[in-house]
Structures are given as C-alpha cells and as structure tokens.
C-alpha positions as a Python dict, from the first residue, in 0.01 Angstrom:
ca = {
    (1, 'X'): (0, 0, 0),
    (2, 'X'): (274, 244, 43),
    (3, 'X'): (537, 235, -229),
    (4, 'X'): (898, 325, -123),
    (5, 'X'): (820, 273, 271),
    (6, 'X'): (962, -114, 334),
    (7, 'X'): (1292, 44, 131),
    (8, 'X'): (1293, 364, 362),
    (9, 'X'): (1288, 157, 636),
    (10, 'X'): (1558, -26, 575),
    (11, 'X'): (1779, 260, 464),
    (12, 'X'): (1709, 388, 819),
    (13, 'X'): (1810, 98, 1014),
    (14, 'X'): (2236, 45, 1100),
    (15, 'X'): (2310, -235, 1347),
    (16, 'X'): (2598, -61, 1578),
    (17, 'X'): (2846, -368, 1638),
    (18, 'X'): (2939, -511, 1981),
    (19, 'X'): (3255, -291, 2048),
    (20, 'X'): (3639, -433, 2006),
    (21, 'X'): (3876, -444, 2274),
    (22, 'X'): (4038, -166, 2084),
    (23, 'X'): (3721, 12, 2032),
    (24, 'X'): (3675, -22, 2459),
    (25, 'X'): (4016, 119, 2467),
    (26, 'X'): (3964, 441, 2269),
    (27, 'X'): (3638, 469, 2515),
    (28, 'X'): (3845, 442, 2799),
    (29, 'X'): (4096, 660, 2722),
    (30, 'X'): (3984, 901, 2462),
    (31, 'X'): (3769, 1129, 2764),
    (32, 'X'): (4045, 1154, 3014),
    (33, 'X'): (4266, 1249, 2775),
    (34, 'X'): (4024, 1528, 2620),
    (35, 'X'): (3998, 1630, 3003),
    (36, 'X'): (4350, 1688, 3054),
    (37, 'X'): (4469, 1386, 3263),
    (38, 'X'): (4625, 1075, 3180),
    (39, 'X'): (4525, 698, 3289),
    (40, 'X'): (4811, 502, 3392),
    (41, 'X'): (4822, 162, 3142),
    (42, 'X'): (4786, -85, 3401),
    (43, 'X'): (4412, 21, 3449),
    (44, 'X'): (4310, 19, 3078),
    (45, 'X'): (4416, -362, 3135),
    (46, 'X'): (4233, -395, 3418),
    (47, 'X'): (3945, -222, 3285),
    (48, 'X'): (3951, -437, 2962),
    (49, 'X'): (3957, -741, 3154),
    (50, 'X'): (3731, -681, 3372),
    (51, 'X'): (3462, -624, 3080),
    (52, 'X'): (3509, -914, 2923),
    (53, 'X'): (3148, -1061, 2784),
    (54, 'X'): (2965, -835, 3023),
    (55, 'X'): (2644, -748, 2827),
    (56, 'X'): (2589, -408, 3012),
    (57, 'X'): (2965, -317, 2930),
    (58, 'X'): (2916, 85, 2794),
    (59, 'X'): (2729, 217, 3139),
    (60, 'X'): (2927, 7, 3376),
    (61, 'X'): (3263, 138, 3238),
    (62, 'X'): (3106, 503, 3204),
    (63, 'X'): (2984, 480, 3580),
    (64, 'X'): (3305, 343, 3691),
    (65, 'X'): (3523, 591, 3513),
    (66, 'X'): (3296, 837, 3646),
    (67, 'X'): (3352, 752, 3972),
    (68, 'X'): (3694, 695, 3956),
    (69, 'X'): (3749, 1049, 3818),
    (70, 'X'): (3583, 1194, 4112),
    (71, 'X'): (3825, 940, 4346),
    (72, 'X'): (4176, 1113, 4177),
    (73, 'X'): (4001, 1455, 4164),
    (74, 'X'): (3950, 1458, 4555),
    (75, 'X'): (4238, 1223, 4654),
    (76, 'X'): (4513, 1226, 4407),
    (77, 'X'): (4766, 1522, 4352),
    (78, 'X'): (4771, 1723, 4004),
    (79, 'X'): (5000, 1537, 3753),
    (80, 'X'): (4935, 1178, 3920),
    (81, 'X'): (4747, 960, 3666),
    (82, 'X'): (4411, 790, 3707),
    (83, 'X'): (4534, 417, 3899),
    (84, 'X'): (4427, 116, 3998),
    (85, 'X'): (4367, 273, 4368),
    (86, 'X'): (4107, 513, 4231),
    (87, 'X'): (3935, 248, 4047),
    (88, 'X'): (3941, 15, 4360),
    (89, 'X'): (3798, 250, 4589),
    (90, 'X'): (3531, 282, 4454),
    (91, 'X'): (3481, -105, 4374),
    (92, 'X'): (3554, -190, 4072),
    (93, 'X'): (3372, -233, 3771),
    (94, 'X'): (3137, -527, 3962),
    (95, 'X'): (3029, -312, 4266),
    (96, 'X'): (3066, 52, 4192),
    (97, 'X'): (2722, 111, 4060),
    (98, 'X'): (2599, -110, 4350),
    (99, 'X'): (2805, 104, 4601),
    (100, 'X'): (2697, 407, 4430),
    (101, 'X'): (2318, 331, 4447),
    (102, 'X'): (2341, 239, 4835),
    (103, 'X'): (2486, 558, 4920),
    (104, 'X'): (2184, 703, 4760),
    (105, 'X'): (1918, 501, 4959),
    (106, 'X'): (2091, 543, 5273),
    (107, 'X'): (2096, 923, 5169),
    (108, 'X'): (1656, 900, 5203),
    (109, 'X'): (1655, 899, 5560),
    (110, 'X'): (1365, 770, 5789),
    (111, 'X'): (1233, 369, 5767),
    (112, 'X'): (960, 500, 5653),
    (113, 'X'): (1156, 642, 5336),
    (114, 'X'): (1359, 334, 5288),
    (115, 'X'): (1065, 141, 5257),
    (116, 'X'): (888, 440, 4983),
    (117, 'X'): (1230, 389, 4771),
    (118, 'X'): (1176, -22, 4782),
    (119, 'X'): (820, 28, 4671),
    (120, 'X'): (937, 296, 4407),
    (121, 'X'): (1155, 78, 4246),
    (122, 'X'): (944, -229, 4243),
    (123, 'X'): (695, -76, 4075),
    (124, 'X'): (975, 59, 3819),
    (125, 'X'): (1123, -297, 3729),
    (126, 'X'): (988, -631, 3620),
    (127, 'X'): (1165, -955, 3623),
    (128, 'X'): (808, -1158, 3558),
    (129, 'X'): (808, -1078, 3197),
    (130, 'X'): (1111, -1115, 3125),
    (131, 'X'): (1326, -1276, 3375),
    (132, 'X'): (1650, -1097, 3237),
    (133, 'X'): (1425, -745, 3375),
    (134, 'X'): (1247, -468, 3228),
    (135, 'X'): (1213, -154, 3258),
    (136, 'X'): (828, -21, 3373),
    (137, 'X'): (828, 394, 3328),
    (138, 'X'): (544, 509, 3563),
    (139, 'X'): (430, 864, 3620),
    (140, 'X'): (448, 992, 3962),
    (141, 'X'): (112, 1029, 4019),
    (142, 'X'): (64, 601, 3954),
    (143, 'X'): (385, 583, 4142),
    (144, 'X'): (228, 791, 4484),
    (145, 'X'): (-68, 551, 4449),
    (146, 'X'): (130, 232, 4404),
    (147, 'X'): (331, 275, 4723),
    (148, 'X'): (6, 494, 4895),
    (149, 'X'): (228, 735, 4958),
    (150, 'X'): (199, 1148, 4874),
    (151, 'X'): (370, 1251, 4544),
    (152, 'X'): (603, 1505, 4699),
    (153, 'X'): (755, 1227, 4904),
    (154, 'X'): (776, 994, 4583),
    (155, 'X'): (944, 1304, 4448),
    (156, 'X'): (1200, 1346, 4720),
    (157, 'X'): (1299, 985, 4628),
    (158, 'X'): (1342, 1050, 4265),
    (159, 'X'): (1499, 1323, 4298),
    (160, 'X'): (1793, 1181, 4540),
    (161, 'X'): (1852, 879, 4265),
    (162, 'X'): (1834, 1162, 3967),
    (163, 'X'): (2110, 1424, 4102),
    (164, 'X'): (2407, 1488, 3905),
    (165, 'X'): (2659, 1233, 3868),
    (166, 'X'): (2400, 980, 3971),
    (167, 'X'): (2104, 980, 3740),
    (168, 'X'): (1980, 670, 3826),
    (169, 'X'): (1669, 768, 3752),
    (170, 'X'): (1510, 943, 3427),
    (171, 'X'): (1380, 1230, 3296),
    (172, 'X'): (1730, 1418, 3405),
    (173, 'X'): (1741, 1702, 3685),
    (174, 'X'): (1647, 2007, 3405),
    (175, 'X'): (1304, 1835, 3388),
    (176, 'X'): (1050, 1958, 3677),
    (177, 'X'): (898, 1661, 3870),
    (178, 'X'): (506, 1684, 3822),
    (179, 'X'): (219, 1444, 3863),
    (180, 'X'): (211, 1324, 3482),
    (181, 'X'): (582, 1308, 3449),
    (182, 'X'): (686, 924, 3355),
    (183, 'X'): (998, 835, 3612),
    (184, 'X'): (1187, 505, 3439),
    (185, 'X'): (1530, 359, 3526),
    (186, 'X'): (1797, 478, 3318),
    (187, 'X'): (1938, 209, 3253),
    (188, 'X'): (1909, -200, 3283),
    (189, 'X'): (2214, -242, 3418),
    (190, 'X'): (2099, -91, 3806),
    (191, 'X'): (1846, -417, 3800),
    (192, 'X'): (2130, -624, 3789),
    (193, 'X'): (2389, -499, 3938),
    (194, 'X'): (2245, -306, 4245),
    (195, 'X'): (2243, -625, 4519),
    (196, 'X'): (1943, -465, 4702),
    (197, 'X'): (1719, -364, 4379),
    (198, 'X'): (1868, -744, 4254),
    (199, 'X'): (1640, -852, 4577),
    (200, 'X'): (1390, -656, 4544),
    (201, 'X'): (1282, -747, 4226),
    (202, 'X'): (1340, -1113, 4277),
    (203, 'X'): (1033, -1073, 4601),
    (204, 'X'): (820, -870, 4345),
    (205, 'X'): (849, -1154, 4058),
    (206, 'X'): (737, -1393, 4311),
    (207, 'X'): (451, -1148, 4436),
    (208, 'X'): (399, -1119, 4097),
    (209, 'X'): (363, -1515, 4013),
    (210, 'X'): (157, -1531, 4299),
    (211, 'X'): (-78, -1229, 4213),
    (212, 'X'): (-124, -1389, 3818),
    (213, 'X'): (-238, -1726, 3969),
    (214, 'X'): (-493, -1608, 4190),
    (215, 'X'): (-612, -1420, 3912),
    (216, 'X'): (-649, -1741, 3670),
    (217, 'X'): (-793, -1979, 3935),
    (218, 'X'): (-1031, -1686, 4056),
    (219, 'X'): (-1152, -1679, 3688),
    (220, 'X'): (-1202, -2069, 3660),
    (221, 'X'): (-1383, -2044, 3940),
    (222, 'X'): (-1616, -1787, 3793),
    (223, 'X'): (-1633, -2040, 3485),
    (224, 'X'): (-1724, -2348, 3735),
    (225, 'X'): (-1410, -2487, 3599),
    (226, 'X'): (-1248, -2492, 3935),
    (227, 'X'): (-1345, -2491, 4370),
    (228, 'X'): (-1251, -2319, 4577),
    (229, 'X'): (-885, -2351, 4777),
    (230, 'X'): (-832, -2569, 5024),
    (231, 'X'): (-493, -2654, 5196),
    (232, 'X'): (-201, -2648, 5111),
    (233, 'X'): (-318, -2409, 4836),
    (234, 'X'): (-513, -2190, 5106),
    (235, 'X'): (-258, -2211, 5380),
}
C-alpha cells in the first residue's frame, strides 16, 4: 500500500556492532585524555579485563570511570594519573554502581523512606516478563498511588537517585517533577547490578507469580471450571 516505505525503512536501520577491545580502549581513554589527565596503562588492562562478555559493558565502564574520576580529583595530587587505587575505591567495575546506588538510599533517611524507595523501584522494574528485567516507566502520580504514599515524598525519592553524577533515575534534573511526568530507570544495568534492587525485584516476581495465579484460578472459578482452595493451596 505504500510504495517506497519497506525500502525507507531499511535505509534507516544500521546495526551498531558489539565494540572491540580496541574500540573499549579508545572509550576508555579518549575522555580523560580530552579532560586533561592521563590513565596510567595498568588500568586500561584492568578495565579491559574486567569487561570481558559483560552485556551491560558501555554504562558500567562510564559509571566506573565516572567515579573513579571523582576518586583522583578529591584524593590524588595534580600530575598523578588515574590508577588502579582510584578504580578500587570505589569497587571496581562489579560493585561501583551497587556502592553508588546504596549511598543514595541510605541518603533517604527515615524507615519509613527506605521502605517508599523499595516500593518505588518495584513498581519501576519487572523480572516476571522477562526474567533478564524490564524496565516499567510510571508517572508519579501512579507511582504515589502504588506505594500509597503522597507525590512530593515519591518526588524526594526521585529526585535523590536523579542528582548529578548519579542519574539513576530518568527524565534528568532540568526536567521539573510533576504528577504526569513518567519516572523510568535509566538504565538496565541498576536491576542487575544493584544487590538490594537485585532482591527486590526477585520478592516482586514472586509477588507477581503469585498475584497472576490467583487471578487465573479466581476466573475458573467464575467459569465453574475450578473450587474453591483448600490446603495447602489456602494455607
């Protein structure tokens, strides 16, 4: 029905490549070098190695070079180059986003918060789907009523995992936090590779499970295709 489209389409699409080890390299190295500093060699190895086959490789290595930065820039003299100190201080490419992210939810205070930010990002993720987890963008206003909790403390939340040289959480800080606004993860990689939010959405798939099969037997029931529960299914 519409000539040209199926070949506009495809002149649209490019499939960007899994990156090489030089390619990582040139990632690694190319933005300290633009900044000024230098990166001793030792932790371009490390760094390389410790990507491997790790499917989230781009964000971890930007996170951990982010936070490595921010190590040397407070603890490191001018002239000294980026080292493997810096980088495991801050723990390494396998717990410096976790790290990170727990300094942000101890950062929300009261129990009461803590337990708001669990809720929050339960509601944001979902392992049932897909048990390799999804994101689940949800406006503030479905967020507040998910966790029965008032929006301006579901906005304190966001806004503590959203602050510069976090940004945990999307839309960024230049975006005003308002009932309709959609909050989302920004990235798969905090699902798994936050221990805590790793736990948390394990408990909500199997709330989840548990939720979708009282919802089919409750509708065979309805059909007289099924009694009701008796133990073990009721205990």
């Amino acid at each position: 029905r519409f000539p040209g489209l199926p070949e506009a389409v495809n002149d649209g699409q490019y499939l960007v490549p899994r990156m090489t080890r030089d390619g990582l390299r040139a990632a690694i190295t190319g933005p300290v070098a633009v900044a000024g500093a230098h990166i001793a060699p030792r932790l371009v190895l490390r760094l390389l190695n410790d990507v491997g086959d790790r499917q989230d490789e781009l964000p971890l290595v930007q996170h951990v070079l982010m936070r490595t930065w921010d190590h040397w820039a407070q603890h490191n003299a001018p002239g000294t180059p980026l080292d493997l100190q810096n980088y495991e201080a801050v723990g390494g490419l396998t717990d410096a986003l976790s790290l990170h992210a727990e300094e942000a939810y101890q950062e929300t205070g009261s129990d009461d918060m803590k337990r708001l930010t669990e809720r929050t990002f339960r509601a944001l993720t979902d392992t049932f789907t897909d048990p390799r987890g999804i994101r689940r963008p949800t406006s503030i206003q479905d967020l507040a009523a998910i966790c029965e909790a008032p929006e301006s403390d579901v906005i304190t939340i966001v806004e503590i995992f959203r602050r510069p040289g976090r940004s945990f959480l999307m839309p960024p800080p230049s975006v005003p936090l308002r009932s309709n606004v959609v909050v989302d993860l920004s990235h798969e990689s905090l699902m798994r590779t936050w221990t805590r939010l790793i736990a948390w959405a394990q408990q909500e798939r199997a709330s989840t499970a548990l939720y979708s099969r009282l919802v089919r037997e409750a509708a065979w029931y309805d059909e007289g295709a099924a009694g009701l529960w008796d133990d073990p299914e009721l205990e």
